[in-house]
């Protein structure tokens, strides 16, 4: 049993419960659509619970993790690495204002794995295009949330 994952699972379940409790106080308004203001928070709560339960099940059925051979490498990956990801996310905003939502998101989804050391491959491109298309369909078509247009797209 992996104790850290089990504790993380329980914490995530607590966060999901707190999030649902906080979002259940959202009042309906005259501008509410078919989904309503509680729809997205409820879906997010269900997704959090699914992830938490999956982590918990994996923690219970998995063998204990063996100690890493080279802990020094992970110890060196500190906050500067996180600042690089934050920089990529910050660059997304001006890029999206120029090229548009879908191309900027595709570029971001390509840049992050390359920044993390993944070798360029067709798989990176396929996941980026698929991910950007998924989010565009989700926001534009399913939820009806218009994405800001760019100067080029």
Short mmCIF file of C-alpha atoms in Angstrom, two decimals:
data_model
loop_
_atom_site.label_atom_id
_atom_site.label_comp_id
_atom_site.label_asym_id
_atom_site.label_seq_id
_atom_site.Cartn_x
_atom_site.Cartn_y
_atom_site.Cartn_z
CA UNK A 1 0.00 0.00 0.00
CA UNK A 2 1.27 3.45 -0.95
CA UNK A 3 0.50 5.65 2.05
CA UNK A 4 1.29 8.98 0.32
CA UNK A 5 -1.13 8.30 -2.52
CA UNK A 6 -3.81 7.16 -0.09
CA UNK A 7 -3.45 10.36 1.94
CA UNK A 8 -3.49 12.40 -1.28
CA UNK A 9 -6.65 10.60 -2.32
CA UNK A 10 -8.35 11.41 0.98
CA UNK A 11 -7.26 15.06 0.75
CA UNK A 12 -8.62 15.27 -2.80
CA UNK A 13 -11.93 13.78 -1.65
CA UNK A 14 -12.06 16.44 1.06
CA UNK A 15 -11.38 19.15 -1.51
CA UNK A 16 -14.12 17.76 -3.75
CA UNK A 17 -16.60 17.74 -0.87
CA UNK A 18 -15.67 21.28 0.16
CA UNK A 19 -15.91 22.49 -3.42
CA UNK A 20 -19.35 20.93 -3.83
CA UNK A 21 -20.54 22.40 -0.54
CA UNK A 22 -19.32 25.86 -1.54
CA UNK A 23 -20.78 25.63 -5.03
CA UNK A 24 -24.17 24.41 -3.81
CA UNK A 25 -24.80 27.91 -2.43
CA UNK A 26 -24.74 29.41 -5.93
CA UNK A 27 -28.11 30.97 -6.62
CA UNK A 28 -30.02 30.53 -9.86
CA UNK A 29 -30.62 33.73 -11.76
CA UNK A 30 -32.93 34.76 -14.55
CA UNK A 31 -29.97 34.46 -16.94
CA UNK A 32 -29.39 30.78 -16.12
CA UNK A 33 -29.35 28.40 -19.09
CA UNK A 34 -30.26 24.71 -19.23
CA UNK A 35 -27.06 23.70 -17.42
CA UNK A 36 -27.49 26.38 -14.77
CA UNK A 37 -24.81 27.94 -12.61
CA UNK A 38 -24.35 24.74 -10.60
CA UNK A 39 -23.76 22.50 -13.64
CA UNK A 40 -20.04 23.02 -14.18
CA UNK A 41 -19.14 22.90 -10.46
CA UNK A 42 -21.09 19.65 -10.13
CA UNK A 43 -19.28 18.11 -13.11
CA UNK A 44 -15.93 19.23 -11.72
CA UNK A 45 -16.82 17.71 -8.34
CA UNK A 46 -17.68 14.38 -9.95
CA UNK A 47 -14.40 14.42 -11.89
CA UNK A 48 -12.44 15.19 -8.70
CA UNK A 49 -14.15 12.30 -6.92
CA UNK A 50 -13.38 9.93 -9.82
CA UNK A 51 -9.70 10.94 -9.79
CA UNK A 52 -9.51 10.67 -5.99
CA UNK A 53 -11.09 7.22 -5.97
CA UNK A 54 -8.78 6.04 -8.77
CA UNK A 55 -5.72 7.28 -6.85
CA UNK A 56 -7.02 5.64 -3.68
CA UNK A 57 -7.63 2.30 -5.37
CA UNK A 58 -4.21 2.39 -6.97
CA UNK A 59 -2.66 3.23 -3.59
CA UNK A 60 -4.35 0.28 -1.90
CA UNK A 61 -3.59 -2.36 -4.54
CA UNK A 62 -0.06 -1.25 -5.49
CA UNK A 63 3.12 -2.57 -4.00
CA UNK A 64 5.15 -0.18 -1.87
CA UNK A 65 7.38 2.06 -3.92
CA UNK A 66 11.04 1.14 -3.86
CA UNK A 67 13.47 3.91 -3.00
CA UNK A 68 14.70 5.84 -6.02
CA UNK A 69 18.20 5.07 -7.18
CA UNK A 70 19.12 8.70 -7.87
CA UNK A 71 17.22 11.10 -5.61
CA UNK A 72 19.74 13.85 -6.38
CA UNK A 73 18.26 14.49 -9.84
CA UNK A 74 14.75 15.11 -8.49
CA UNK A 75 16.12 17.25 -5.70
CA UNK A 76 17.67 19.57 -8.29
CA UNK A 77 14.37 20.06 -10.13
CA UNK A 78 13.24 22.96 -7.95
CA UNK A 79 11.16 26.09 -8.31
CA UNK A 80 13.03 27.40 -11.38
CA UNK A 81 11.49 24.56 -13.36
CA UNK A 82 8.04 25.63 -12.20
CA UNK A 83 8.83 29.21 -13.23
CA UNK A 84 9.55 27.94 -16.73
CA UNK A 85 6.09 26.36 -16.92
CA UNK A 86 4.59 29.56 -15.54
CA UNK A 87 6.46 31.49 -18.24
CA UNK A 88 5.02 29.24 -20.95
CA UNK A 89 1.53 29.74 -19.54
CA UNK A 90 2.07 33.51 -19.41
CA UNK A 91 3.22 33.53 -23.04
CA UNK A 92 -0.02 31.78 -23.99
CA UNK A 93 -2.01 34.99 -23.37
CA UNK A 94 -0.22 37.27 -25.88
CA UNK A 95 0.12 34.43 -28.39
CA UNK A 96 -3.64 33.75 -28.15
CA UNK A 97 -4.41 37.40 -28.77
CA UNK A 98 -2.42 37.22 -32.01
CA UNK A 99 -3.12 33.76 -33.45
CA UNK A 100 -6.36 32.83 -31.66
CA UNK A 101 -7.46 30.32 -29.03
CA UNK A 102 -7.06 27.00 -30.83
CA UNK A 103 -3.60 27.59 -32.40
CA UNK A 104 -2.24 29.11 -29.17
CA UNK A 105 -3.50 26.20 -27.09
CA UNK A 106 -1.99 23.76 -29.59
CA UNK A 107 1.37 25.54 -29.32
CA UNK A 108 1.17 25.49 -25.51
CA UNK A 109 0.35 21.78 -25.50
CA UNK A 110 3.41 21.20 -27.70
CA UNK A 111 5.73 23.50 -25.72
CA UNK A 112 5.11 21.99 -22.27
CA UNK A 113 6.24 18.41 -22.99
CA UNK A 114 9.18 19.69 -25.02
CA UNK A 115 10.18 21.93 -22.10
CA UNK A 116 9.94 18.94 -19.77
CA UNK A 117 12.41 17.02 -21.94
CA UNK A 118 10.16 14.89 -24.14
CA UNK A 119 11.58 14.31 -27.59
CA UNK A 120 9.62 15.81 -30.50
CA UNK A 121 7.44 13.19 -32.14
CA UNK A 122 4.19 12.78 -33.98
CA UNK A 123 2.63 11.74 -30.65
CA UNK A 124 3.30 15.16 -29.09
CA UNK A 125 1.70 16.83 -32.10
CA UNK A 126 -1.29 14.45 -32.10
CA UNK A 127 -1.97 14.95 -28.40
CA UNK A 128 -1.64 18.73 -28.74
CA UNK A 129 -4.01 18.93 -31.70
CA UNK A 130 -6.45 16.52 -30.06
CA UNK A 131 -6.33 18.35 -26.73
CA UNK A 132 -6.81 21.78 -28.28
CA UNK A 133 -9.67 20.46 -30.40
CA UNK A 134 -11.28 18.84 -27.35
CA UNK A 135 -11.19 22.08 -25.36
CA UNK A 136 -12.42 24.13 -28.33
CA UNK A 137 -15.38 21.75 -28.82
CA UNK A 138 -16.07 21.72 -25.08
CA UNK A 139 -16.13 25.48 -24.69
CA UNK A 140 -17.46 26.63 -28.06
CA UNK A 141 -19.97 23.93 -28.96
CA UNK A 142 -20.95 22.17 -25.74
CA UNK A 143 -20.88 25.03 -23.21
CA UNK A 144 -21.45 27.86 -25.67
CA UNK A 145 -18.57 29.93 -24.28
CA UNK A 146 -17.13 32.04 -27.07
CA UNK A 147 -13.35 32.05 -27.12
CA UNK A 148 -11.58 35.35 -27.75
CA UNK A 149 -10.56 35.70 -31.39
CA UNK A 150 -6.99 36.49 -32.35
CA UNK A 151 -5.83 38.94 -34.97
CA UNK A 152 -5.00 36.11 -37.38
CA UNK A 153 -7.69 33.53 -36.49
#
